[in-house]
Amino acid sequence: MRLCLISLDVAPVRSSGLAVYAERLAERLVAGGHEVTMVAARRPGTLPRTVTAGMVVERVAIGRSDWIGYGWHAARHVAQQHARQPFDFVHFLDVHFAWAYRGPFVASLLQSFHQRLTADNGQPYASSVANRAFRRVYYTTAMHLLERPTLYRARALVSLSEATRQEFVTHYGLSERAIALTPESVDTDYFAPQPVARVEPLRQQLGLQGCRVLLYVGFSNPRKGLEYLVAGLDALPDDVRLVIVGQWDAAYRQKVIEAAGGAWNRVVEVGSVPDALMPVYYALADLVVLPSLLEGFGLPALEALACGTPLVATRAGSLPEVIGPCGLLVSPRDTPALVEAISSLLADPTRRAALSVAARARACSHFSAERAYESIMNVYNASGG
């Protein structure tokens, strides 16, 4: 098949987990013998066209309005390419990018604008009062003018989780049969338990000798709930440190620092980390902690499972589906519950060891590349081009 995938970003630029989802799907499709063209936004330092990992990457302008402008430019580019040499399938990896496209397409469902409007106790998640007011207007407008019409034009819709599928069934009037479930996968050879010889140099580099480590991975923005985690650091034992991997929304970082107060000196920020080192970071951690208000899938949770690292997370979106019985789940926005769950696991190494074994087994059995490939190919074949 000749396939076109549309993602806002793809390596070397990753502004969210969507880029990783795009890359992994493309890798599976290329390995399956398909011809893949990836369309992404042209960011500073990137070229208009490259060939990498067996696929063509074509980058288009993004404009000042981020995904809205990108959707316009991507739609024009894909239509022009399709007219020259038709694609068998055009797959927008977030349905919101497809708003301006008028040809047949498949689209992935990640998070709805309804969820974004209500994720923080019935309010939009935000970095400030003013930001909350802006997001309320922005999300409401986008939901009615762009999101809903685009959903009903799609030839096929796919969801990475049952929670996301039910969100669109409940609040957008779609039928369950209209949304295929296509779970993500993880490379369990790459994301795997690591030898001590790889972990100890990193522990020394970060100054974490003698410390127990909590790890958070992700692009830190207001839907990630980090303020509720750092607010409880002072209630944890003195030897506990929080390592934060990933980029920040600048305004949100300040909000999190203020929530931490004097406990901010127990936080280690490492920024973006090379792919080759991520399994070592997961192995470094005693626990991975994901205090999210909303998750469409939660790739860090899946990577942690594959590395055998137990989790403490919220019951937000898809996280319970991914984690299963391999960690402890609490309600979003509940700092005391986070502290209690973290403390109980840190105090029980036997339970952590059992969860580690179960986590690795779950990743291998539930989230294989073969299963993920088969599920998306079933969607393409059923959609009829």
Short mmCIF file of N, CA, C and O in Angstrom, two decimals, residues 49-176:
data_model
loop_
_atom_site.label_atom_id
_atom_site.label_comp_id
_atom_site.label_asym_id
_atom_site.label_seq_id
_atom_site.Cartn_x
_atom_site.Cartn_y
_atom_site.Cartn_z
N ARG A 49 12.21 18.09 2.85
CA ARG A 49 11.99 16.69 2.48
C ARG A 49 13.21 15.87 2.83
O ARG A 49 14.33 16.25 2.52
N THR A 50 12.99 14.76 3.50
CA THR A 50 14.07 13.84 3.84
C THR A 50 13.56 12.41 3.66
O THR A 50 12.35 12.16 3.63
N VAL A 51 14.49 11.49 3.52
CA VAL A 51 14.16 10.07 3.51
C VAL A 51 14.89 9.44 4.69
O VAL A 51 16.12 9.52 4.79
N THR A 52 14.13 8.87 5.61
CA THR A 52 14.73 8.31 6.82
C THR A 52 13.97 7.07 7.24
O THR A 52 12.73 7.02 7.14
N ALA A 53 14.69 6.08 7.70
CA ALA A 53 14.10 4.83 8.21
C ALA A 53 13.10 4.23 7.22
O ALA A 53 12.07 3.70 7.61
N GLY A 54 13.41 4.36 5.93
CA GLY A 54 12.57 3.75 4.93
C GLY A 54 11.32 4.52 4.55
O GLY A 54 10.49 4.02 3.78
N MET A 55 11.14 5.73 5.08
CA MET A 55 9.97 6.52 4.73
C MET A 55 10.38 7.92 4.29
O MET A 55 11.45 8.42 4.66
N VAL A 56 9.52 8.55 3.52
CA VAL A 56 9.71 9.93 3.10
C VAL A 56 9.04 10.84 4.12
O VAL A 56 7.89 10.61 4.50
N VAL A 57 9.76 11.87 4.56
CA VAL A 57 9.19 12.87 5.46
C VAL A 57 9.13 14.19 4.72
O VAL A 57 10.16 14.71 4.26
N GLU A 58 7.93 14.73 4.56
CA GLU A 58 7.71 16.01 3.89
C GLU A 58 7.16 16.99 4.91
O GLU A 58 6.17 16.68 5.60
N ARG A 59 7.79 18.15 5.00
CA ARG A 59 7.40 19.14 6.02
C ARG A 59 6.77 20.36 5.37
O ARG A 59 7.26 20.85 4.36
N VAL A 60 5.68 20.82 5.99
CA VAL A 60 4.94 21.95 5.46
C VAL A 60 4.90 23.06 6.51
O VAL A 60 5.20 22.85 7.69
N ALA A 61 4.51 24.25 6.06
CA ALA A 61 4.43 25.40 6.97
C ALA A 61 3.43 25.12 8.08
O ALA A 61 2.47 24.36 7.91
N ILE A 62 3.63 25.78 9.21
CA ILE A 62 2.73 25.60 10.34
C ILE A 62 1.88 26.84 10.59
O ILE A 62 0.75 26.74 11.06
N GLY A 63 2.40 28.02 10.27
CA GLY A 63 1.64 29.24 10.51
C GLY A 63 1.64 29.63 11.97
O GLY A 63 2.20 28.95 12.83
N ARG A 64 0.98 30.73 12.28
CA ARG A 64 0.99 31.25 13.64
C ARG A 64 -0.02 30.57 14.56
O ARG A 64 0.04 30.74 15.78
N SER A 65 -0.95 29.84 13.99
CA SER A 65 -2.02 29.27 14.81
C SER A 65 -1.81 27.78 15.12
O SER A 65 -2.76 27.05 15.35
N ASP A 66 -0.56 27.36 15.09
CA ASP A 66 -0.18 26.00 15.49
C ASP A 66 -0.97 24.97 14.70
O ASP A 66 -0.92 24.98 13.47
N TRP A 67 -1.68 24.08 15.37
CA TRP A 67 -2.31 22.96 14.68
C TRP A 67 -3.37 23.40 13.67
O TRP A 67 -3.61 22.70 12.68
N ILE A 68 -3.98 24.55 13.88
CA ILE A 68 -5.00 25.01 12.94
C ILE A 68 -4.35 25.39 11.61
O ILE A 68 -4.77 24.97 10.53
N GLY A 69 -3.31 26.21 11.69
CA GLY A 69 -2.57 26.57 10.48
C GLY A 69 -1.92 25.37 9.83
O GLY A 69 -1.93 25.23 8.60
N TYR A 70 -1.38 24.49 10.67
CA TYR A 70 -0.75 23.28 10.13
C TYR A 70 -1.77 22.43 9.38
O TYR A 70 -1.49 21.90 8.30
N GLY A 71 -2.97 22.29 9.94
CA GLY A 71 -4.01 21.51 9.29
C GLY A 71 -4.36 22.04 7.91
O GLY A 71 -4.59 21.28 6.96
N TRP A 72 -4.36 23.37 7.77
CA TRP A 72 -4.65 23.99 6.47
C TRP A 72 -3.55 23.67 5.46
O TRP A 72 -3.82 23.21 4.34
N HIS A 73 -2.30 23.89 5.87
CA HIS A 73 -1.18 23.64 4.96
C HIS A 73 -1.03 22.15 4.65
O HIS A 73 -0.73 21.77 3.51
N ALA A 74 -1.23 21.30 5.65
CA ALA A 74 -1.12 19.86 5.43
C ALA A 74 -2.19 19.37 4.46
O ALA A 74 -1.92 18.54 3.58
N ALA A 75 -3.42 19.89 4.60
CA ALA A 75 -4.51 19.47 3.72
C ALA A 75 -4.20 19.81 2.27
O ALA A 75 -4.40 18.98 1.36
N ARG A 76 -3.69 21.01 2.02
CA ARG A 76 -3.35 21.41 0.66
C ARG A 76 -2.22 20.54 0.09
O ARG A 76 -2.27 20.09 -1.06
N HIS A 77 -1.22 20.29 0.93
CA HIS A 77 -0.08 19.50 0.47
C HIS A 77 -0.49 18.06 0.15
O HIS A 77 -0.12 17.52 -0.91
N VAL A 78 -1.26 17.45 1.03
CA VAL A 78 -1.68 16.06 0.82
C VAL A 78 -2.56 15.97 -0.42
O VAL A 78 -2.43 15.04 -1.23
N ALA A 79 -3.46 16.93 -0.60
CA ALA A 79 -4.33 16.91 -1.78
C ALA A 79 -3.52 17.01 -3.07
O ALA A 79 -3.81 16.31 -4.05
N GLN A 80 -2.51 17.86 -3.07
CA GLN A 80 -1.66 18.00 -4.26
C GLN A 80 -0.89 16.72 -4.55
O GLN A 80 -0.81 16.26 -5.70
N GLN A 81 -0.32 16.11 -3.49
CA GLN A 81 0.43 14.88 -3.68
C GLN A 81 -0.49 13.74 -4.13
O GLN A 81 -0.11 12.91 -4.96
N HIS A 82 -1.68 13.71 -3.55
CA HIS A 82 -2.64 12.66 -3.90
C HIS A 82 -3.07 12.78 -5.36
O HIS A 82 -3.29 11.77 -6.05
N ALA A 83 -3.19 14.02 -5.84
CA ALA A 83 -3.58 14.24 -7.24
C ALA A 83 -2.50 13.76 -8.19
O ALA A 83 -2.79 13.25 -9.28
N ARG A 84 -1.22 13.90 -7.80
CA ARG A 84 -0.11 13.48 -8.64
C ARG A 84 0.02 11.96 -8.67
O ARG A 84 0.22 11.36 -9.73
N GLN A 85 -0.03 11.36 -7.49
CA GLN A 85 0.10 9.90 -7.36
C GLN A 85 -0.74 9.47 -6.17
O GLN A 85 -0.33 9.66 -5.02
N PRO A 86 -1.91 8.92 -6.42
CA PRO A 86 -2.86 8.68 -5.33
C PRO A 86 -2.30 7.78 -4.21
O PRO A 86 -1.56 6.82 -4.46
N PHE A 87 -2.67 8.14 -2.97
CA PHE A 87 -2.39 7.30 -1.81
C PHE A 87 -3.52 6.28 -1.67
O PHE A 87 -4.68 6.56 -1.98
N ASP A 88 -3.18 5.11 -1.17
CA ASP A 88 -4.23 4.14 -0.84
C ASP A 88 -5.01 4.60 0.39
O ASP A 88 -6.22 4.42 0.47
N PHE A 89 -4.27 5.19 1.36
CA PHE A 89 -4.92 5.72 2.55
C PHE A 89 -4.21 6.99 3.01
O PHE A 89 -2.98 7.07 2.95
N VAL A 90 -5.00 7.94 3.45
CA VAL A 90 -4.51 9.14 4.12
C VAL A 90 -4.95 9.03 5.57
O VAL A 90 -6.14 8.92 5.87
N HIS A 91 -3.98 9.04 6.49
CA HIS A 91 -4.26 8.81 7.90
C HIS A 91 -3.76 9.99 8.72
O HIS A 91 -2.55 10.20 8.86
N PHE A 92 -4.70 10.79 9.24
CA PHE A 92 -4.36 11.87 10.16
C PHE A 92 -4.21 11.27 11.56
O PHE A 92 -5.16 10.68 12.09
N LEU A 93 -3.03 11.45 12.15
CA LEU A 93 -2.74 10.80 13.42
C LEU A 93 -3.32 11.54 14.62
O LEU A 93 -3.22 11.07 15.75
N ASP A 94 -3.95 12.65 14.38
CA ASP A 94 -4.86 13.31 15.32
C ASP A 94 -5.98 13.87 14.47
O ASP A 94 -5.74 14.62 13.52
N VAL A 95 -7.21 13.51 14.77
CA VAL A 95 -8.34 13.93 13.95
C VAL A 95 -8.42 15.43 13.79
O VAL A 95 -8.91 15.94 12.77
N HIS A 96 -7.90 16.18 14.75
CA HIS A 96 -7.99 17.64 14.67
C HIS A 96 -7.20 18.22 13.51
O HIS A 96 -7.53 19.30 13.01
N PHE A 97 -6.17 17.53 13.05
CA PHE A 97 -5.37 18.04 11.93
C PHE A 97 -6.12 17.92 10.60
O PHE A 97 -5.70 18.50 9.60
N ALA A 98 -7.20 17.16 10.57
CA ALA A 98 -7.90 16.87 9.31
C ALA A 98 -9.00 17.87 9.00
O ALA A 98 -9.73 17.70 8.01
N TRP A 99 -9.14 18.93 9.77
CA TRP A 99 -10.30 19.81 9.63
C TRP A 99 -10.44 20.43 8.24
O TRP A 99 -11.55 20.67 7.77
N ALA A 100 -9.32 20.67 7.56
CA ALA A 100 -9.37 21.34 6.26
C ALA A 100 -9.32 20.36 5.08
O ALA A 100 -9.41 20.80 3.93
N TYR A 101 -9.19 19.08 5.34
CA TYR A 101 -9.02 18.10 4.26
C TYR A 101 -10.38 17.61 3.78
O TYR A 101 -11.25 17.29 4.59
N ARG A 102 -10.56 17.52 2.47
CA ARG A 102 -11.87 17.16 1.93
C ARG A 102 -11.87 15.82 1.20
O ARG A 102 -12.90 15.41 0.66
N GLY A 103 -10.76 15.12 1.17
CA GLY A 103 -10.73 13.79 0.58
C GLY A 103 -11.06 12.74 1.63
O GLY A 103 -11.26 13.04 2.81
N PRO A 104 -11.13 11.47 1.24
CA PRO A 104 -11.35 10.38 2.22
C PRO A 104 -10.13 10.21 3.12
O PRO A 104 -9.00 10.32 2.67
N PHE A 105 -10.37 9.95 4.40
CA PHE A 105 -9.26 9.81 5.33
C PHE A 105 -9.64 8.94 6.52
O PHE A 105 -10.82 8.77 6.85
N VAL A 106 -8.60 8.40 7.15
CA VAL A 106 -8.68 7.72 8.44
C VAL A 106 -8.13 8.69 9.47
O VAL A 106 -7.22 9.47 9.17
N ALA A 107 -8.65 8.67 10.70
CA ALA A 107 -8.15 9.59 11.72
C ALA A 107 -8.07 8.90 13.08
O ALA A 107 -8.93 8.07 13.42
N SER A 108 -7.03 9.25 13.82
CA SER A 108 -6.86 8.74 15.19
C SER A 108 -7.49 9.70 16.19
O SER A 108 -7.40 10.93 16.04
N LEU A 109 -8.10 9.14 17.21
CA LEU A 109 -8.70 9.90 18.30
C LEU A 109 -7.78 9.81 19.51
O LEU A 109 -7.47 8.71 19.98
N LEU A 110 -7.35 10.95 20.02
CA LEU A 110 -6.44 10.97 21.17
C LEU A 110 -7.10 11.59 22.39
O LEU A 110 -7.31 10.94 23.39
N GLN A 111 -7.44 12.88 22.29
CA GLN A 111 -8.16 13.57 23.37
C GLN A 111 -9.20 14.47 22.73
O GLN A 111 -8.90 15.14 21.74
N SER A 112 -10.37 14.51 23.29
CA SER A 112 -11.40 15.37 22.73
C SER A 112 -11.32 16.77 23.35
O SER A 112 -10.75 16.96 24.43
N PHE A 113 -11.90 17.73 22.67
CA PHE A 113 -11.96 19.07 23.25
C PHE A 113 -12.92 19.11 24.43
O PHE A 113 -12.75 19.91 25.34
N HIS A 114 -13.91 18.24 24.43
CA HIS A 114 -14.77 18.13 25.62
C HIS A 114 -13.95 17.72 26.83
O HIS A 114 -14.10 18.28 27.93
N GLN A 115 -13.05 16.76 26.65
CA GLN A 115 -12.19 16.34 27.77
C GLN A 115 -11.31 17.49 28.24
O GLN A 115 -11.12 17.70 29.44
N ARG A 116 -10.76 18.24 27.31
CA ARG A 116 -9.87 19.34 27.67
C ARG A 116 -10.63 20.45 28.41
O ARG A 116 -10.07 21.14 29.25
N LEU A 117 -11.91 20.58 28.08
CA LEU A 117 -12.73 21.59 28.76
C LEU A 117 -13.08 21.21 30.19
O LEU A 117 -13.38 22.08 31.00
N THR A 118 -13.04 19.92 30.51
CA THR A 118 -13.56 19.45 31.80
C THR A 118 -12.56 18.67 32.64
O THR A 118 -12.89 18.20 33.73
N ALA A 119 -11.31 18.54 32.19
CA ALA A 119 -10.35 17.63 32.82
C ALA A 119 -9.95 18.03 34.23
O ALA A 119 -9.60 17.18 35.05
N ASP A 120 -9.99 19.32 34.54
CA ASP A 120 -9.56 19.79 35.86
C ASP A 120 -10.78 20.10 36.71
O ASP A 120 -11.19 21.24 36.88
N ASN A 121 -11.40 19.02 37.21
CA ASN A 121 -12.57 19.15 38.08
C ASN A 121 -13.68 19.95 37.40
O ASN A 121 -14.30 20.84 37.98
N GLY A 122 -13.95 19.62 36.14
CA GLY A 122 -15.00 20.27 35.39
C GLY A 122 -14.60 21.56 34.71
O GLY A 122 -15.43 22.21 34.08
N GLN A 123 -13.33 21.90 34.80
CA GLN A 123 -12.80 23.12 34.19
C GLN A 123 -11.65 22.75 33.25
O GLN A 123 -11.08 21.68 33.35
N PRO A 124 -11.29 23.65 32.33
CA PRO A 124 -10.10 23.39 31.51
C PRO A 124 -8.84 23.40 32.37
O PRO A 124 -8.73 24.23 33.29
N TYR A 125 -7.91 22.50 32.11
CA TYR A 125 -6.63 22.59 32.79
C TYR A 125 -5.92 23.84 32.29
O TYR A 125 -6.10 24.26 31.14
N ALA A 126 -5.12 24.46 33.14
CA ALA A 126 -4.53 25.75 32.78
C ALA A 126 -3.36 26.07 33.69
O ALA A 126 -3.21 25.50 34.77
N SER A 127 -2.53 27.01 33.24
CA SER A 127 -1.38 27.45 34.03
C SER A 127 -1.68 28.67 34.88
O SER A 127 -0.90 29.03 35.75
N SER A 128 -2.84 29.33 34.64
CA SER A 128 -3.23 30.51 35.40
C SER A 128 -4.71 30.76 35.20
O SER A 128 -5.35 30.15 34.34
N VAL A 129 -5.26 31.71 35.95
CA VAL A 129 -6.67 32.05 35.81
C VAL A 129 -6.95 32.59 34.41
O VAL A 129 -7.93 32.22 33.75
N ALA A 130 -6.08 33.49 33.94
CA ALA A 130 -6.25 34.05 32.60
C ALA A 130 -6.14 32.98 31.53
O ALA A 130 -6.90 32.97 30.54
N ASN A 131 -5.19 32.06 31.70
CA ASN A 131 -5.01 30.98 30.75
C ASN A 131 -6.24 30.07 30.73
O ASN A 131 -6.64 29.58 29.67
N ARG A 132 -6.86 29.87 31.90
CA ARG A 132 -8.06 29.04 31.96
C ARG A 132 -9.21 29.68 31.16
O ARG A 132 -9.93 29.00 30.42
N ALA A 133 -9.37 30.99 31.30
CA ALA A 133 -10.43 31.68 30.57
C ALA A 133 -10.20 31.58 29.07
O ALA A 133 -11.14 31.34 28.28
N PHE A 134 -8.95 31.75 28.65
CA PHE A 134 -8.62 31.63 27.23
C PHE A 134 -8.92 30.22 26.72
O PHE A 134 -9.52 30.05 25.65
N ARG A 135 -8.49 29.21 27.48
CA ARG A 135 -8.70 27.83 27.04
C ARG A 135 -10.19 27.49 26.95
O ARG A 135 -10.60 26.73 26.07
N ARG A 136 -11.00 28.03 27.85
CA ARG A 136 -12.43 27.74 27.80
C ARG A 136 -13.03 28.21 26.47
O ARG A 136 -13.78 27.49 25.81
N VAL A 137 -12.70 29.42 26.07
CA VAL A 137 -13.22 29.96 24.81
C VAL A 137 -12.62 29.20 23.62
O VAL A 137 -13.33 28.80 22.68
N TYR A 138 -11.33 28.99 23.68
CA TYR A 138 -10.60 28.33 22.58
C TYR A 138 -11.11 26.90 22.36
O TYR A 138 -11.44 26.50 21.23
N TYR A 139 -11.19 26.10 23.41
CA TYR A 139 -11.62 24.72 23.27
C TYR A 139 -13.08 24.62 22.84
O TYR A 139 -13.44 23.75 22.03
N THR A 140 -13.93 25.49 23.37
CA THR A 140 -15.34 25.45 22.99
C THR A 140 -15.52 25.77 21.51
O THR A 140 -16.26 25.09 20.79
N THR A 141 -14.82 26.80 21.05
CA THR A 141 -14.90 27.19 19.64
C THR A 141 -14.37 26.08 18.74
O THR A 141 -15.00 25.71 17.73
N ALA A 142 -13.21 25.53 19.09
CA ALA A 142 -12.61 24.47 18.27
C ALA A 142 -13.49 23.23 18.24
O ALA A 142 -13.60 22.56 17.20
N MET A 143 -14.13 22.91 19.35
CA MET A 143 -14.98 21.72 19.41
C MET A 143 -16.15 21.84 18.44
O MET A 143 -16.43 20.90 17.68
N HIS A 144 -16.80 22.99 18.43
CA HIS A 144 -18.00 23.13 17.61
C HIS A 144 -17.69 23.42 16.14
O HIS A 144 -18.37 22.89 15.25
N LEU A 145 -16.68 24.23 15.86
CA LEU A 145 -16.42 24.64 14.49
C LEU A 145 -15.51 23.68 13.72
O LEU A 145 -15.63 23.56 12.50
N LEU A 146 -14.59 23.00 14.42
CA LEU A 146 -13.61 22.17 13.72
C LEU A 146 -13.73 20.69 14.07
O LEU A 146 -13.73 19.83 13.19
N GLU A 147 -13.80 20.37 15.35
CA GLU A 147 -13.71 18.97 15.76
C GLU A 147 -14.94 18.16 15.32
O GLU A 147 -14.80 17.12 14.67
N ARG A 148 -16.13 18.59 15.70
CA ARG A 148 -17.33 17.81 15.40
C ARG A 148 -17.54 17.59 13.90
O ARG A 148 -17.76 16.44 13.47
N PRO A 149 -17.45 18.63 13.06
CA PRO A 149 -17.62 18.38 11.62
C PRO A 149 -16.59 17.41 11.05
O PRO A 149 -16.91 16.59 10.18
N THR A 150 -15.36 17.47 11.56
CA THR A 150 -14.30 16.60 11.04
C THR A 150 -14.56 15.15 11.40
O THR A 150 -14.34 14.23 10.59
N LEU A 151 -15.04 14.89 12.59
CA LEU A 151 -15.34 13.53 13.02
C LEU A 151 -16.31 12.84 12.07
O LEU A 151 -16.13 11.66 11.71
N TYR A 152 -17.31 13.56 11.64
CA TYR A 152 -18.37 12.95 10.82
C TYR A 152 -17.96 12.80 9.35
O TYR A 152 -18.64 12.11 8.61
N ARG A 153 -16.85 13.42 8.95
CA ARG A 153 -16.38 13.27 7.57
C ARG A 153 -15.40 12.09 7.42
O ARG A 153 -15.11 11.66 6.31
N ALA A 154 -14.86 11.59 8.51
CA ALA A 154 -13.84 10.55 8.44
C ALA A 154 -14.41 9.25 7.87
O ALA A 154 -15.53 8.85 8.20
N ARG A 155 -13.63 8.60 7.03
CA ARG A 155 -14.03 7.28 6.52
C ARG A 155 -13.89 6.23 7.62
O ARG A 155 -14.68 5.28 7.68
N ALA A 156 -12.89 6.39 8.48
CA ALA A 156 -12.70 5.46 9.60
C ALA A 156 -12.03 6.21 10.74
O ALA A 156 -11.22 7.11 10.52
N LEU A 157 -12.38 5.84 11.96
CA LEU A 157 -11.80 6.43 13.16
C LEU A 157 -11.16 5.32 13.99
O LEU A 157 -11.71 4.22 14.10
N VAL A 158 -10.00 5.62 14.57
CA VAL A 158 -9.33 4.65 15.42
C VAL A 158 -8.99 5.29 16.75
O VAL A 158 -8.74 6.50 16.83
N SER A 159 -9.00 4.49 17.79
CA SER A 159 -8.66 4.96 19.13
C SER A 159 -7.61 4.05 19.73
O SER A 159 -7.66 2.83 19.55
N LEU A 160 -6.67 4.65 20.47
CA LEU A 160 -5.63 3.87 21.12
C LEU A 160 -6.11 3.23 22.43
O LEU A 160 -5.43 2.39 22.99
N SER A 161 -7.28 3.67 22.92
CA SER A 161 -7.76 3.13 24.19
C SER A 161 -9.27 3.06 24.20
O SER A 161 -9.97 3.82 23.50
N GLU A 162 -9.80 2.18 25.03
CA GLU A 162 -11.24 2.06 25.20
C GLU A 162 -11.80 3.31 25.87
O GLU A 162 -12.92 3.76 25.55
N ALA A 163 -11.04 3.90 26.78
CA ALA A 163 -11.51 5.12 27.46
C ALA A 163 -11.75 6.25 26.46
O ALA A 163 -12.75 6.97 26.54
N THR A 164 -10.82 6.40 25.51
CA THR A 164 -11.00 7.44 24.50
C THR A 164 -12.17 7.11 23.59
O THR A 164 -12.96 7.99 23.22
N ARG A 165 -12.30 5.85 23.22
CA ARG A 165 -13.44 5.46 22.38
C ARG A 165 -14.76 5.80 23.07
O ARG A 165 -15.66 6.38 22.46
N GLN A 166 -14.87 5.49 24.36
CA GLN A 166 -16.10 5.76 25.08
C GLN A 166 -16.36 7.26 25.24
O GLN A 166 -17.51 7.71 25.27
N GLU A 167 -15.29 8.06 25.32
CA GLU A 167 -15.46 9.52 25.37
C GLU A 167 -16.17 10.01 24.11
O GLU A 167 -17.11 10.81 24.18
N PHE A 168 -15.77 9.53 22.95
CA PHE A 168 -16.37 10.01 21.71
C PHE A 168 -17.75 9.39 21.48
O PHE A 168 -18.60 10.00 20.82
N VAL A 169 -18.00 8.22 22.02
CA VAL A 169 -19.33 7.64 21.95
C VAL A 169 -20.29 8.43 22.83
O VAL A 169 -21.40 8.80 22.42
N THR A 170 -19.86 8.73 24.05
CA THR A 170 -20.74 9.36 25.03
C THR A 170 -21.02 10.82 24.71
O THR A 170 -22.17 11.28 24.81
N HIS A 171 -20.00 11.57 24.33
CA HIS A 171 -20.16 13.02 24.21
C HIS A 171 -20.23 13.54 22.78
O HIS A 171 -20.47 14.73 22.57
N TYR A 172 -20.04 12.65 21.78
CA TYR A 172 -20.09 13.10 20.40
C TYR A 172 -21.09 12.30 19.55
O TYR A 172 -21.21 12.53 18.34
N GLY A 173 -21.78 11.37 20.17
CA GLY A 173 -22.83 10.65 19.48
C GLY A 173 -22.37 9.64 18.45
O GLY A 173 -23.15 9.19 17.61
N LEU A 174 -21.09 9.25 18.50
CA LEU A 174 -20.59 8.23 17.59
C LEU A 174 -20.91 6.83 18.13
O LEU A 174 -21.01 6.65 19.34
N SER A 175 -21.06 5.87 17.25
CA SER A 175 -21.30 4.51 17.70
C SER A 175 -19.98 3.81 17.98
O SER A 175 -18.94 4.15 17.39
N GLU A 176 -20.00 2.84 18.87
CA GLU A 176 -18.79 2.07 19.16
C GLU A 176 -18.25 1.41 17.90
O GLU A 176 -17.04 1.33 17.68
#
